Amino acid sequence: MSPGDAVHIDAPAKINLFLKVLRRRDDGYHELDTLFQAVDLCDEVTVARAGAGVALRVEGADVGPERDNLAYRAAAAFLEAAGVGGGLEVLLTKRIPAGAGLGGGSSDAAAVLRAANAVLGGPLEAATLHALAAGLGSDVPFFLGPGTLARGTGRGEVLEMLPPLPELPVVLVLPPVHVSTAEAYGRLARARAEGGGTSVSIEGAADPGAAASTSPSVAALPAGWADVARDAVNDFEDVVPEGWPEVGRALAALRRSGAVFSLLSGSGGACFGVFGDAGAARSAAAALEDQLGCQVVTTRTRVGFPRPDTRR
Ligand code: C5P
């Protein structure tokens, strides 16, 4: 990678502090009402100009075929939209576990869009970047920043940036399962159709499937962590622990660990607990690792979004 034209950027993971799945839309997606919170666990993305096309190198994990990778697709979509000559070389260093509900692939894609725009001198406007991001995945726009706490509606791509809450420690528990997002949505839809296993997420709707997207269920935007803890919910907890029992065990253990509150993140399988102080988080993490025998990561909520760093 030629040092003159490389831009490096951290791509943070997210947790969902609140996640309600509302009606299924005609396009097959579900309306969501969610709170995204960026955390300090990051992948790293470096983008440089190259001769032609996209070349992706991934370190730290086996992420499958290059062209299926969201980072690759982000670079290709950027080049097409920007209409600039030449290509892009992308180096991705993975630390965020994949298929965990932590948004790693989505964050990588957004970081590629931001870094590509920086390395090529900013050919694309923010609105175009947002549209490209939404085309790549429902979670991708959140990772463009600049907020580290945002309410997501629509299919997750309609964002309202919220002022950051004070930084708190977070313990991530990563059961050794891969929860397919599409399968988790499918299970939730079936459970609701059968009238079982559903939380009453669409209050007042005679027919849950018909609930209006304009009446989201979040009570009020959080003014502090106490509000977040009070409203903490994730509708996927109705079906994911049942389908993936390791997730149920992780959640149960987290709920006994002294966390202020614990939830499944996204459609899982990662679960997290938010702690009041770093010491409590560290001892809970050690105990959870012993008890569950799975990967446990201690991180913290972010109050600022990572900025591109030009390497010269
Ligand atoms: O947008 P993304 O590619 O991340 O979505 C993966 C799958 O998750 C979709 O194909 C869809 O089945 C489901 N999904 C959904 N509603 C959303 C987001 C995702 O039904 N809001």
CSV table of C-alpha atoms and ligand atoms in Angstrom, one decimal:
chain,number,residue,atom,x,y,z
A,1,MET,CA,0.0,0.0,0.0
A,2,SER,CA,1.6,3.3,-1.0
A,3,PRO,CA,2.0,5.4,2.1
A,4,GLY,CA,1.3,8.7,0.3
A,5,ASP,CA,-2.4,8.2,-0.3
A,6,ALA,CA,-3.6,5.9,2.5
A,7,VAL,CA,-6.3,6.8,4.9
A,8,HIS,CA,-6.8,4.8,8.1
A,9,ILE,CA,-9.9,4.7,10.2
A,10,ASP,CA,-11.2,2.7,13.1
A,11,ALA,CA,-14.6,0.9,12.5
A,12,PRO,CA,-16.4,0.6,15.9
A,13,ALA,CA,-18.8,-2.1,16.9
A,14,LYS,CA,-22.3,-1.3,18.1
A,15,ILE,CA,-24.8,-2.6,20.6
A,16,ASN,CA,-28.5,-2.0,20.5
A,17,LEU,CA,-29.7,-0.4,23.8
A,18,PHE,CA,-33.3,-0.8,22.7
A,19,LEU,CA,-34.7,-2.8,19.8
A,20,LYS,CA,-38.3,-3.2,18.9
A,21,VAL,CA,-39.3,-5.0,15.7
A,22,LEU,CA,-42.5,-3.5,14.3
A,23,ARG,CA,-44.4,-4.4,11.2
A,24,ARG,CA,-43.1,-6.3,8.2
A,25,ARG,CA,-43.1,-4.1,5.1
A,26,ASP,CA,-44.0,-4.9,1.5
A,27,ASP,CA,-40.3,-5.0,0.6
A,28,GLY,CA,-39.8,-7.8,3.2
A,29,TYR,CA,-37.9,-5.7,5.7
A,30,HIS,CA,-39.2,-4.9,9.1
A,31,GLU,CA,-39.8,-1.5,10.6
A,32,LEU,CA,-37.5,-1.0,13.6
A,33,ASP,CA,-37.3,1.3,16.5
A,34,THR,CA,-33.8,1.0,18.0
A,35,LEU,CA,-31.1,2.8,19.8
A,36,PHE,CA,-27.6,2.2,18.4
A,37,GLN,CA,-24.6,2.8,20.7
A,38,ALA,CA,-21.1,2.6,19.3
A,39,VAL,CA,-18.5,0.9,21.5
A,40,ASP,CA,-14.8,0.9,21.7
A,41,LEU,CA,-14.1,-2.5,20.1
A,42,CYS,CA,-13.0,-1.7,16.6
A,43,ASP,CA,-11.9,-3.2,13.3
A,44,GLU,CA,-9.4,-1.2,11.4
A,45,VAL,CA,-9.7,-0.1,7.8
A,46,THR,CA,-7.0,1.4,5.6
A,47,VAL,CA,-7.9,2.6,2.1
A,48,ALA,CA,-5.4,3.6,-0.6
A,49,ARG,CA,-5.6,4.6,-4.3
A,50,ALA,CA,-4.7,1.7,-6.6
A,51,GLY,CA,-4.5,1.1,-10.3
A,52,ALA,CA,-8.0,-0.2,-11.1
A,53,GLY,CA,-10.9,-2.0,-9.4
A,54,VAL,CA,-11.0,-3.1,-5.8
A,55,ALA,CA,-8.4,-5.2,-4.0
A,56,LEU,CA,-9.3,-6.3,-0.5
A,57,ARG,CA,-6.9,-7.9,2.0
A,58,VAL,CA,-8.3,-9.1,5.3
A,59,GLU,CA,-6.3,-9.9,8.4
A,60,GLY,CA,-7.5,-11.4,11.7
A,61,ALA,CA,-10.3,-13.6,10.5
A,62,ASP,CA,-11.4,-15.8,7.7
A,63,VAL,CA,-14.3,-13.8,6.2
A,64,GLY,CA,-15.1,-15.8,3.1
A,65,PRO,CA,-15.0,-14.8,-0.6
A,66,GLU,CA,-13.6,-11.3,-1.2
A,67,ARG,CA,-16.5,-10.2,-3.4
A,68,ASP,CA,-19.1,-11.1,-0.8
A,69,ASN,CA,-17.5,-8.9,1.8
A,70,LEU,CA,-19.4,-5.8,2.6
A,71,ALA,CA,-16.1,-3.8,2.7
A,72,TYR,CA,-15.4,-4.9,-0.9
A,73,ARG,CA,-18.9,-4.1,-2.0
A,74,ALA,CA,-18.6,-0.7,-0.3
A,75,ALA,CA,-15.4,0.2,-2.2
A,76,ALA,CA,-16.9,-1.0,-5.5
A,77,ALA,CA,-20.1,1.0,-4.9
A,78,PHE,CA,-18.1,4.1,-4.0
A,79,LEU,CA,-16.0,3.9,-7.2
A,80,GLU,CA,-19.1,3.5,-9.3
A,81,ALA,CA,-20.9,6.4,-7.6
A,82,ALA,CA,-17.9,8.7,-7.6
A,83,GLY,CA,-17.1,8.1,-11.2
A,84,VAL,CA,-13.4,8.7,-10.6
A,85,GLY,CA,-10.7,6.9,-12.5
A,86,GLY,CA,-8.5,4.3,-10.8
A,87,GLY,CA,-9.2,1.9,-8.1
A,88,LEU,CA,-9.0,1.3,-4.3
A,89,GLU,CA,-6.9,-1.0,-2.2
A,90,VAL,CA,-8.6,-1.9,1.1
A,91,LEU,CA,-6.8,-3.5,4.1
A,92,LEU,CA,-9.2,-4.7,6.8
A,93,THR,CA,-8.1,-5.9,10.2
A,94,LYS,CA,-10.9,-7.8,11.9
A,95,ARG,CA,-11.4,-7.7,15.7
A,96,ILE,CA,-15.2,-7.5,15.9
A,97,PRO,CA,-16.7,-11.0,15.8
A,98,ALA,CA,-18.8,-11.6,12.7
A,99,GLY,CA,-22.4,-12.7,12.8
A,100,ALA,CA,-22.8,-11.6,16.3
A,101,GLY,CA,-25.2,-8.6,16.1
A,102,LEU,CA,-22.3,-6.2,16.7
A,103,GLY,CA,-22.5,-4.6,13.2
A,104,GLY,CA,-18.8,-5.5,12.4
A,105,GLY,CA,-19.4,-5.9,8.6
A,106,SER,CA,-21.6,-2.9,8.4
A,107,SER,CA,-19.1,-0.8,10.3
A,108,ASP,CA,-16.3,-1.9,8.0
A,109,ALA,CA,-18.4,-0.9,5.0
A,110,ALA,CA,-19.1,2.6,6.4
A,111,ALA,CA,-15.5,3.0,7.3
A,112,VAL,CA,-14.5,2.1,3.7
A,113,LEU,CA,-16.9,4.7,2.3
A,114,ARG,CA,-15.6,7.4,4.7
A,115,ALA,CA,-11.9,6.5,4.0
A,116,ALA,CA,-12.4,6.3,0.3
A,117,ASN,CA,-14.0,9.7,0.2
A,118,ALA,CA,-11.1,11.1,2.3
A,119,VAL,CA,-8.4,9.5,0.1
A,120,LEU,CA,-10.0,10.7,-3.1
A,121,GLY,CA,-10.5,14.3,-1.9
A,122,GLY,CA,-14.2,14.1,-1.0
A,123,PRO,CA,-16.0,13.6,-4.3
A,124,LEU,CA,-19.2,12.4,-2.6
A,125,GLU,CA,-21.6,14.5,-0.4
A,126,ALA,CA,-22.9,13.2,2.9
A,127,ALA,CA,-26.4,12.5,1.4
A,128,THR,CA,-24.8,10.3,-1.3
A,129,LEU,CA,-22.7,8.5,1.2
A,130,HIS,CA,-25.8,7.8,3.3
A,131,ALA,CA,-27.7,6.5,0.3
A,132,LEU,CA,-24.8,4.2,-0.6
A,133,ALA,CA,-24.6,3.0,3.0
A,134,ALA,CA,-28.3,2.2,3.2
A,135,GLY,CA,-28.0,0.3,-0.1
A,136,LEU,CA,-25.3,-1.9,1.5
A,137,GLY,CA,-27.3,-2.8,4.6
A,138,SER,CA,-29.8,-1.4,7.1
A,139,ASP,CA,-27.1,-0.8,9.9
A,140,VAL,CA,-24.5,0.8,7.7
A,141,PRO,CA,-25.7,4.4,7.8
A,142,PHE,CA,-25.3,4.5,11.6
A,143,PHE,CA,-21.6,3.8,11.2
A,144,LEU,CA,-21.0,6.9,9.1
A,145,GLY,CA,-21.3,8.9,12.3
A,146,PRO,CA,-21.0,11.5,13.6
A,147,GLY,CA,-23.1,10.4,16.5
A,148,THR,CA,-22.2,7.5,18.7
A,149,LEU,CA,-25.7,7.2,20.0
A,150,ALA,CA,-28.6,7.4,17.6
A,151,ARG,CA,-32.2,6.3,17.3
A,152,GLY,CA,-32.8,4.2,14.2
A,153,THR,CA,-36.2,3.9,12.6
A,154,GLY,CA,-37.4,2.8,9.1
A,155,ARG,CA,-35.4,-0.5,8.6
A,156,GLY,CA,-32.7,1.0,10.8
A,157,GLU,CA,-31.4,3.5,8.3
A,158,VAL,CA,-33.4,6.6,9.3
A,159,LEU,CA,-31.3,8.1,12.0
A,160,GLU,CA,-31.7,10.7,14.7
A,161,MET,CA,-28.4,11.5,16.3
A,162,LEU,CA,-28.6,11.9,20.1
A,163,PRO,CA,-26.2,13.6,22.5
A,164,PRO,CA,-23.8,11.0,23.9
A,165,LEU,CA,-24.3,9.5,27.3
A,166,PRO,CA,-21.4,9.4,29.7
A,167,GLU,CA,-18.9,6.6,28.9
A,168,LEU,CA,-19.7,3.3,30.7
A,169,PRO,CA,-18.0,-0.1,30.7
A,170,VAL,CA,-19.6,-2.8,28.6
A,171,VAL,CA,-19.0,-6.6,28.9
A,172,LEU,CA,-19.6,-8.5,25.6
A,173,VAL,CA,-20.3,-12.2,25.8
A,174,LEU,CA,-19.9,-14.0,22.6
A,175,PRO,CA,-21.4,-17.5,22.5
A,176,PRO,CA,-19.9,-19.7,19.8
A,177,VAL,CA,-22.9,-19.5,17.5
A,178,HIS,CA,-23.6,-17.7,14.3
A,179,VAL,CA,-27.1,-16.3,14.3
A,180,SER,CA,-28.3,-15.5,10.8
A,181,THR,CA,-30.1,-12.1,10.9
A,182,ALA,CA,-32.6,-13.3,8.2
A,183,GLU,CA,-33.3,-16.5,10.2
A,184,ALA,CA,-33.9,-14.5,13.4
A,185,TYR,CA,-36.4,-12.2,11.7
A,186,GLY,CA,-38.1,-15.3,10.2
A,187,ARG,CA,-38.4,-16.9,13.7
A,188,LEU,CA,-39.8,-13.8,15.1
A,189,ALA,CA,-42.4,-13.4,12.3
A,190,ARG,CA,-43.4,-17.1,12.8
A,191,ALA,CA,-43.7,-16.8,16.5
A,192,ARG,CA,-45.9,-13.7,16.1
A,193,ALA,CA,-48.0,-15.3,13.5
A,194,GLU,CA,-48.6,-18.2,15.8
A,195,GLY,CA,-49.5,-15.7,18.6
A,196,GLY,CA,-46.8,-17.1,20.9
A,197,GLY,CA,-43.5,-15.9,22.1
A,198,THR,CA,-44.1,-12.3,21.2
A,199,SER,CA,-43.6,-9.4,23.5
A,200,VAL,CA,-46.4,-6.8,23.2
A,201,SER,CA,-44.1,-4.6,21.1
A,202,ILE,CA,-46.8,-2.8,19.2
A,203,GLU,CA,-49.0,-1.5,21.9
A,204,GLY,CA,-52.5,-0.7,21.0
A,205,ALA,CA,-52.3,-2.4,17.6
A,206,ALA,CA,-55.3,-4.8,17.0
A,207,ASP,CA,-53.3,-6.5,14.3
A,208,PRO,CA,-49.5,-6.3,15.0
A,209,GLY,CA,-48.7,-6.8,11.4
A,210,ALA,CA,-50.6,-3.6,10.5
A,211,ALA,CA,-49.0,-1.4,13.1
A,212,ALA,CA,-48.1,2.0,11.6
A,213,SER,CA,-44.4,2.8,11.1
A,214,THR,CA,-45.2,6.2,12.3
A,215,SER,CA,-46.1,5.1,15.8
A,216,PRO,CA,-42.8,3.7,17.1
A,217,SER,CA,-42.8,2.2,20.5
A,218,VAL,CA,-39.9,3.8,22.2
A,219,ALA,CA,-41.3,5.6,25.2
A,220,ALA,CA,-39.1,8.7,25.1
A,221,LEU,CA,-35.6,9.5,24.1
A,222,PRO,CA,-33.2,8.8,26.9
A,223,ALA,CA,-32.0,11.7,29.0
A,224,GLY,CA,-29.6,9.5,30.9
A,225,TRP,CA,-28.5,5.9,31.6
A,226,ALA,CA,-31.3,5.4,34.1
A,227,ASP,CA,-33.8,5.9,31.2
A,228,VAL,CA,-31.9,3.5,29.0
A,229,ALA,CA,-31.8,0.9,31.7
A,230,ARG,CA,-35.5,1.3,32.4
A,231,ASP,CA,-36.5,0.8,28.8
A,232,ALA,CA,-33.9,-1.8,27.8
A,233,VAL,CA,-35.6,-4.4,25.6
A,234,ASN,CA,-34.8,-6.5,22.6
A,235,ASP,CA,-37.6,-8.2,20.8
A,236,PHE,CA,-35.3,-10.9,19.4
A,237,GLU,CA,-34.9,-12.2,23.0
A,238,ASP,CA,-38.3,-13.8,22.4
A,239,VAL,CA,-36.9,-16.2,19.9
A,240,VAL,CA,-33.1,-16.2,19.7
A,241,PRO,CA,-32.4,-17.9,23.1
A,242,GLU,CA,-34.8,-20.7,22.1
A,243,GLY,CA,-33.1,-21.3,18.8
A,244,TRP,CA,-29.6,-20.9,20.1
A,245,PRO,CA,-29.5,-22.1,23.7
A,246,GLU,CA,-25.9,-20.9,24.3
A,247,VAL,CA,-27.3,-17.4,23.9
A,248,GLY,CA,-30.0,-18.0,26.5
A,249,ARG,CA,-27.3,-19.3,28.9
A,250,ALA,CA,-25.1,-16.2,28.3
A,251,LEU,CA,-28.0,-13.8,28.9
A,252,ALA,CA,-29.0,-15.6,32.1
A,253,ALA,CA,-25.4,-15.4,33.4
A,254,LEU,CA,-25.1,-11.7,32.5
A,255,ARG,CA,-28.3,-11.0,34.4
A,256,ARG,CA,-26.7,-12.5,37.5
A,257,SER,CA,-23.4,-10.7,37.0
A,258,GLY,CA,-24.0,-7.3,38.5
A,259,ALA,CA,-24.6,-5.5,35.3
A,260,VAL,CA,-26.9,-2.4,35.5
A,261,PHE,CA,-28.8,-4.0,32.5
A,262,SER,CA,-28.1,-6.8,30.0
A,263,LEU,CA,-29.5,-7.5,26.5
A,264,LEU,CA,-29.0,-9.4,23.3
A,265,SER,CA,-27.4,-7.1,20.7
A,266,GLY,CA,-29.2,-6.9,17.4
A,267,SER,CA,-30.3,-10.4,16.4
A,268,GLY,CA,-27.4,-11.8,18.4
A,269,GLY,CA,-25.7,-14.0,19.3
A,270,ALA,CA,-23.6,-11.5,21.2
A,271,CYS,CA,-25.1,-10.4,24.5
A,272,PHE,CA,-23.8,-7.4,26.6
A,273,GLY,CA,-24.0,-6.0,30.1
A,274,VAL,CA,-23.6,-2.3,30.9
A,275,PHE,CA,-21.7,-1.8,34.2
A,276,GLY,CA,-21.5,1.1,36.6
A,277,ASP,CA,-17.8,1.0,36.9
A,278,ALA,CA,-14.7,-0.6,35.4
A,279,GLY,CA,-13.8,-2.8,38.4
A,280,ALA,CA,-17.3,-4.4,38.4
A,281,ALA,CA,-17.0,-5.0,34.7
A,282,ARG,CA,-13.6,-6.6,35.0
A,283,SER,CA,-14.5,-9.0,37.7
A,284,ALA,CA,-17.8,-9.9,36.0
A,285,ALA,CA,-16.0,-10.5,32.7
A,286,ALA,CA,-13.5,-12.9,34.5
A,287,ALA,CA,-16.4,-14.8,36.2
A,288,LEU,CA,-18.4,-15.0,33.0
A,289,GLU,CA,-15.5,-16.4,31.0
A,290,ASP,CA,-15.0,-19.1,33.7
A,291,GLN,CA,-18.6,-19.9,33.9
A,292,LEU,CA,-19.5,-20.0,30.2
A,293,GLY,CA,-16.2,-20.9,28.6
A,294,CYS,CA,-16.8,-18.6,25.7
A,295,GLN,CA,-15.2,-15.4,24.5
A,296,VAL,CA,-15.8,-12.4,26.7
A,297,VAL,CA,-14.6,-8.9,25.8
A,298,THR,CA,-14.5,-5.8,28.0
A,299,THR,CA,-15.0,-2.6,26.2
A,300,ARG,CA,-16.8,0.8,26.8
A,301,THR,CA,-19.4,3.0,25.2
A,302,ARG,CA,-17.9,5.6,22.9
A,303,VAL,CA,-18.6,9.3,23.2
A,304,GLY,CA,-16.9,10.3,19.9
A,305,PHE,CA,-16.9,8.7,16.5
A,306,PRO,CA,-13.4,7.7,15.1
A,307,ARG,CA,-12.0,10.2,12.6
A,308,PRO,CA,-10.1,9.3,9.4
A,309,ASP,CA,-6.3,9.5,9.9
A,310,THR,CA,-4.2,10.3,6.8
A,311,ARG,CA,-0.9,8.4,6.8
A,312,ARG,CA,1.8,10.3,5.0
B,1,C5P,O1,-30.2,-5.0,5.7
B,1,C5P,P1,-29.5,-6.2,6.0
B,1,C5P,O2,-28.8,-6.8,4.8
B,1,C5P,O3,-28.6,-6.1,7.2
B,1,C5P,O4,-30.6,-7.3,6.4
B,1,C5P,C1,-30.4,-8.7,6.4
B,1,C5P,C2,-31.7,-9.4,6.5
B,1,C5P,O5,-32.4,-9.1,7.7
B,1,C5P,C3,-32.7,-8.9,5.4
B,1,C5P,O6,-32.6,-9.6,4.2
B,1,C5P,C4,-34.1,-9.1,6.1
B,1,C5P,O7,-34.4,-10.5,6.0
B,1,C5P,C5,-33.8,-8.9,7.6
B,1,C5P,N1,-34.1,-7.5,8.0
B,1,C5P,C6,-35.4,-7.2,8.2
B,1,C5P,N2,-35.7,-5.9,8.6
B,1,C5P,C7,-34.7,-5.0,8.9
B,1,C5P,C8,-33.4,-5.4,8.7
B,1,C5P,C9,-33.1,-6.6,8.3
B,1,C5P,O8,-36.3,-8.0,8.0
B,1,C5P,N3,-35.0,-3.8,9.3
